[in-house]
mmCIF file of C-alpha atoms and ligand atoms in Angstrom:
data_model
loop_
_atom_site.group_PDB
_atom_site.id
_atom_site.type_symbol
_atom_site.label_atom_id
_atom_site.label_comp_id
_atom_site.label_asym_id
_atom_site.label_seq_id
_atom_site.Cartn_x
_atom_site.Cartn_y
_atom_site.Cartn_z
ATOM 1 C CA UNK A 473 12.443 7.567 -32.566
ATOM 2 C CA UNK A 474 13.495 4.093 -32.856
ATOM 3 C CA UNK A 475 10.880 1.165 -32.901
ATOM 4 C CA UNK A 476 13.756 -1.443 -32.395
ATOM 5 C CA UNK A 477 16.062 -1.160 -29.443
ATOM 6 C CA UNK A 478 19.123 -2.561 -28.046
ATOM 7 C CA UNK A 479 19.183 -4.031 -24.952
ATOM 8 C CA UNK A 480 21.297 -1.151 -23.337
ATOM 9 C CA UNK A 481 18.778 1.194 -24.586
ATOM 10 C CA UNK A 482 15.942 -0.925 -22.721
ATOM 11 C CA UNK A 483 17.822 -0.929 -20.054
ATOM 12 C CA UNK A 484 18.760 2.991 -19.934
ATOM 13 C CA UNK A 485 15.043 3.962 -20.329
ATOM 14 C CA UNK A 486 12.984 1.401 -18.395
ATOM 15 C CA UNK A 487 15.508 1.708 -15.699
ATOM 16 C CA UNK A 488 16.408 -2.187 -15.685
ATOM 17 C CA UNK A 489 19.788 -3.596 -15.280
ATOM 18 C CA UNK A 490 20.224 -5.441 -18.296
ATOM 19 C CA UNK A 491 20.975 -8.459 -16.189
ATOM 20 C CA UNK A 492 17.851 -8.643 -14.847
ATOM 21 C CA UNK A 493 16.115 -7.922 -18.611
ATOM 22 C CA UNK A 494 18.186 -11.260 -19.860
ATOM 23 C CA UNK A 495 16.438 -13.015 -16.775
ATOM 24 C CA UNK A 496 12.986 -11.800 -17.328
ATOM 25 C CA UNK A 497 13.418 -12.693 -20.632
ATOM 26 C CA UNK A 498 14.562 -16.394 -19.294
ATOM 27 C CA UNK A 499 11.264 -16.581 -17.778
ATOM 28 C CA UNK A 500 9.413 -15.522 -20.965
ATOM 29 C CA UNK A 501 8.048 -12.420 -19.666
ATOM 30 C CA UNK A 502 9.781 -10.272 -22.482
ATOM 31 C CA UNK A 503 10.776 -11.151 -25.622
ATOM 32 C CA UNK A 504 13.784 -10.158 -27.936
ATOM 33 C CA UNK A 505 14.508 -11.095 -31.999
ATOM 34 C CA UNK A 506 18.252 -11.670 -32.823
ATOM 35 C CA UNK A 507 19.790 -9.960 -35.410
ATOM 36 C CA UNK A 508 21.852 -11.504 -37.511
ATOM 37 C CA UNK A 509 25.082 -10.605 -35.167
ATOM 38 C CA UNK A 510 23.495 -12.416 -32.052
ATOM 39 C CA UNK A 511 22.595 -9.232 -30.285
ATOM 40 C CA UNK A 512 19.034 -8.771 -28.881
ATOM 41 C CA UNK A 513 16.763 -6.240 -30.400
ATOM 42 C CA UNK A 514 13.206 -5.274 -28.355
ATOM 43 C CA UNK A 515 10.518 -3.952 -30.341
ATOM 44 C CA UNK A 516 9.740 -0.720 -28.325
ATOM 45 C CA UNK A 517 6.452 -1.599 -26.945
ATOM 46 C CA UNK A 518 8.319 -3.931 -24.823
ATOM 47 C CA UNK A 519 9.137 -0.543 -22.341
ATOM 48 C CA UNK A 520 5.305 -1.118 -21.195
ATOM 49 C CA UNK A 521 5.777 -4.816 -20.582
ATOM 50 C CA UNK A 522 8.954 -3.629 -18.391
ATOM 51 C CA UNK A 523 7.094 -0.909 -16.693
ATOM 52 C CA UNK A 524 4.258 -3.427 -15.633
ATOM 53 C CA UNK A 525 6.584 -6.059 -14.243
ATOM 54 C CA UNK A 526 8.547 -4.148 -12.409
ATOM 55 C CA UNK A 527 5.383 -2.519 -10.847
ATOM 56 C CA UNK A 528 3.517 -5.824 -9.951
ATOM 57 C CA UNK A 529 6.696 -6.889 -8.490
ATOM 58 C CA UNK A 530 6.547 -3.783 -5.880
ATOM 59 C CA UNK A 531 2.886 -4.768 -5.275
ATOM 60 C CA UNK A 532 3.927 -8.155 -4.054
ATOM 61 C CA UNK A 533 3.097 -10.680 -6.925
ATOM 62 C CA UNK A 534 5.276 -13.269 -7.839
ATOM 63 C CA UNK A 535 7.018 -13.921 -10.889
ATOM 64 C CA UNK A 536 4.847 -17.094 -11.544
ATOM 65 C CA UNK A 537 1.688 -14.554 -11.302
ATOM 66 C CA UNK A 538 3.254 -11.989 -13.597
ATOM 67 C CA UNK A 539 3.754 -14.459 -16.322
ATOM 68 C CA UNK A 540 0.423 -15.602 -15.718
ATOM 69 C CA UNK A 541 -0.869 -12.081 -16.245
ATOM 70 C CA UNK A 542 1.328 -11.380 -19.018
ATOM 71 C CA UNK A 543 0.012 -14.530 -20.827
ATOM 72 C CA UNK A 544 -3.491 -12.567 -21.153
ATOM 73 C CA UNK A 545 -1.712 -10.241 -23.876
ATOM 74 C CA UNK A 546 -1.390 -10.795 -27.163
ATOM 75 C CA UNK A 547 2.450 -12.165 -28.118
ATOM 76 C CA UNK A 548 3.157 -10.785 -31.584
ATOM 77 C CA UNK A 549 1.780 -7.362 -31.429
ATOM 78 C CA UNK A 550 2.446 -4.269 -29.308
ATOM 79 C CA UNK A 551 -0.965 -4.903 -26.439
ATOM 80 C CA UNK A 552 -3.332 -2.045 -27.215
ATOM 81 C CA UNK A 553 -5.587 -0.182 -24.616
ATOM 82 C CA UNK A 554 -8.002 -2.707 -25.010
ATOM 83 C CA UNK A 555 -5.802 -5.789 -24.300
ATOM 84 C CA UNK A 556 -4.192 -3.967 -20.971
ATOM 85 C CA UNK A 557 -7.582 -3.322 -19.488
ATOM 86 C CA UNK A 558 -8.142 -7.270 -19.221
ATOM 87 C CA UNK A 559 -5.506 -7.673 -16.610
ATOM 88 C CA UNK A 560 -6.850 -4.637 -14.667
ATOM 89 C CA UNK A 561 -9.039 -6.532 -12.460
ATOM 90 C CA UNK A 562 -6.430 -8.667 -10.693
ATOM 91 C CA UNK A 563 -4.250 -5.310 -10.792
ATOM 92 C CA UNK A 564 -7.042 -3.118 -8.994
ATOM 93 C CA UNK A 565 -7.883 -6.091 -6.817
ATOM 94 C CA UNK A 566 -3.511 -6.284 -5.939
ATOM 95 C CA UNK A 567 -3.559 -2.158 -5.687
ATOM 96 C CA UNK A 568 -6.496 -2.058 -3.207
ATOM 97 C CA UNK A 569 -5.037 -5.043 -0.600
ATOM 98 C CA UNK A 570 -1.812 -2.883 -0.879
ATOM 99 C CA UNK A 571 -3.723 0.704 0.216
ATOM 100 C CA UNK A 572 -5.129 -1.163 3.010
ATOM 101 C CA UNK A 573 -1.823 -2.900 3.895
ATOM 102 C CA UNK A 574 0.069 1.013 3.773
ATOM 103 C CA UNK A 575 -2.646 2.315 5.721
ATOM 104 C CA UNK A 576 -2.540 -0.539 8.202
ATOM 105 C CA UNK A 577 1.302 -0.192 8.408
ATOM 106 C CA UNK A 578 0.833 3.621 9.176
ATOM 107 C CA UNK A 579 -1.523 3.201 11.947
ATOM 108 C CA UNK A 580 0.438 0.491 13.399
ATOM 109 C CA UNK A 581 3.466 2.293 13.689
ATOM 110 C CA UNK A 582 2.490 4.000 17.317
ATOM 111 C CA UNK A 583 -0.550 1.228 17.719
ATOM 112 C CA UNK A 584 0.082 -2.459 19.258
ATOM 113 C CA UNK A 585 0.454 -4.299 15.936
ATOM 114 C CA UNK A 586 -0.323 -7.316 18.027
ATOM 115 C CA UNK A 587 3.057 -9.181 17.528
ATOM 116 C CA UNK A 588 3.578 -10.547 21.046
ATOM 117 C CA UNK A 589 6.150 -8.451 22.399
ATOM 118 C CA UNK A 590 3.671 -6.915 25.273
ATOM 119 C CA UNK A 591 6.364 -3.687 24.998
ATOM 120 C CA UNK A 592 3.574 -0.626 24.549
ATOM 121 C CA UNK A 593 1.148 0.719 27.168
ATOM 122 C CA UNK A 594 -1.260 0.342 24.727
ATOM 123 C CA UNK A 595 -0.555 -3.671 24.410
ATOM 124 C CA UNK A 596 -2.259 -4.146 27.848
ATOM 125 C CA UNK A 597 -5.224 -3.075 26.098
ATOM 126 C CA UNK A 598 -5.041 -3.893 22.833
ATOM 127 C CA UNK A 599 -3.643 -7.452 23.530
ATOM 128 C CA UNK A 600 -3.897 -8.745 26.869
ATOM 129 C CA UNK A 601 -1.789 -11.757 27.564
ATOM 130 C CA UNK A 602 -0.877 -11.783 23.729
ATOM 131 C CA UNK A 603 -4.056 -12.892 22.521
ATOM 132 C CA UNK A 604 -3.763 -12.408 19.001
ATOM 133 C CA UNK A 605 -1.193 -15.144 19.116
ATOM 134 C CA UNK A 606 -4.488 -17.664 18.944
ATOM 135 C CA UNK A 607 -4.687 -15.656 15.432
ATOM 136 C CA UNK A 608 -1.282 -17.230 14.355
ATOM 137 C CA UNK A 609 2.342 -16.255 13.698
ATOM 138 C CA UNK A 610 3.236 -12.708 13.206
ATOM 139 C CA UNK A 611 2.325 -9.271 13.831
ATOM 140 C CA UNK A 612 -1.310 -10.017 13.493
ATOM 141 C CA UNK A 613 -3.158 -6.954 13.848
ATOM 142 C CA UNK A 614 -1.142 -5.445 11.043
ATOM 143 C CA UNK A 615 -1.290 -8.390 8.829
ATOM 144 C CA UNK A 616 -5.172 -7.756 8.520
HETATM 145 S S1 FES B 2129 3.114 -3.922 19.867
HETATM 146 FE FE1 FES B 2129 3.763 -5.979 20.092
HETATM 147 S S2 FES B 2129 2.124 -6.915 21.183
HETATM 148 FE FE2 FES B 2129 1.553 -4.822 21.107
#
C-alpha cells in the first residue's frame, strides 16, 4: 500500500472531486509536496484530514473554523490518536447542537415550528397571533 498518493487517488478514495482537494488545499487545510514533474503527491495520512473536513462541513462549521481546528494538529507528521482527541471537544460540542437540531426538525415536521404562517390547527395553540415572531426572524420554535 502506497504511503504517497496522487491526487486522483485522493480523490478516488476520500470521495473528493479533485477540484475541490486543489481548493482545500488553497485554503491550507491539506497539504501536497511536488515532485519533481509538478504533480501533487499527499502523504496518505492526509485521507483522515479529508474525512474530517468533509464531516465538519456536514455539521455546519465553516471553512474559517475548520482551519482553525485543523491548526491544533501537528503539520509535518501524520496526527496520532493523541493529537485528534484535542479537537474533540469543539467536535462533541458541534455533534450534540446537531442531535438536538435533527430531533427538533423531526418533531417539527407535524408540530407548529412557529414560523408565522398560522396554517396548522395546532398554530392556534402553539402560537397565537404569531407570537414567536417577538423571538425574531424565522421558524423559531425549530431554531431552538
Ligand atoms: S407552523 Fe407556521 S406558525 Fe405554526
Amino acid at each position: 500500500m502506497a504511503d504517497v498518493l496522487t491526487i486522483s487517488e485522493v480523490s478516488r478514495r476520500s470521495g473528493v472531486a479533485s477540484s475541490a482537494l486543489r481548493f482545500y488545499e488553497q485554503r491550507g487545510l491539506i497539504a501536497s509536496e511536488r515532485e519533481g514533474s509538478g504533480h501533487r503527491r499527499y502523504p496518505r495520512a492526509v485521507l483522515r484530514r479529508i474525512a474530517f473536513i468533509v464531516f465538519a462541513q456536514r455539521l455546519g462549521m465553516s471553512l474559517d473554523e475548520i482551519s482553525d481546528e485543523l491548526a491544533k494538529l501537528p503539520p509535518h507528521h501524520a496526527p496520532s490518536r493523541r493529537d485528534w482527541s484535542r479537537l474533540s471537544s469543539t467536535w462533541e460540542a458541534r455533534i450534540d447542537e446537531r442531535i438536538a437540531e435533527l430531533e427538533r426538525l423531526k418533531l417539527g415536521l407535524t408540530e407548529c415550528i412557529g414560523c408565522g404562517c398560522l396554517s396548522l390547527d395546532r398554530c392556534k395553540l402553539a402560537n397565537p397571533g404569531d407570537h414567536a415572531a417577538r423571538l425574531g426572524a424565522g421558524p423559531r420554535y425549530w431554531m431552538g
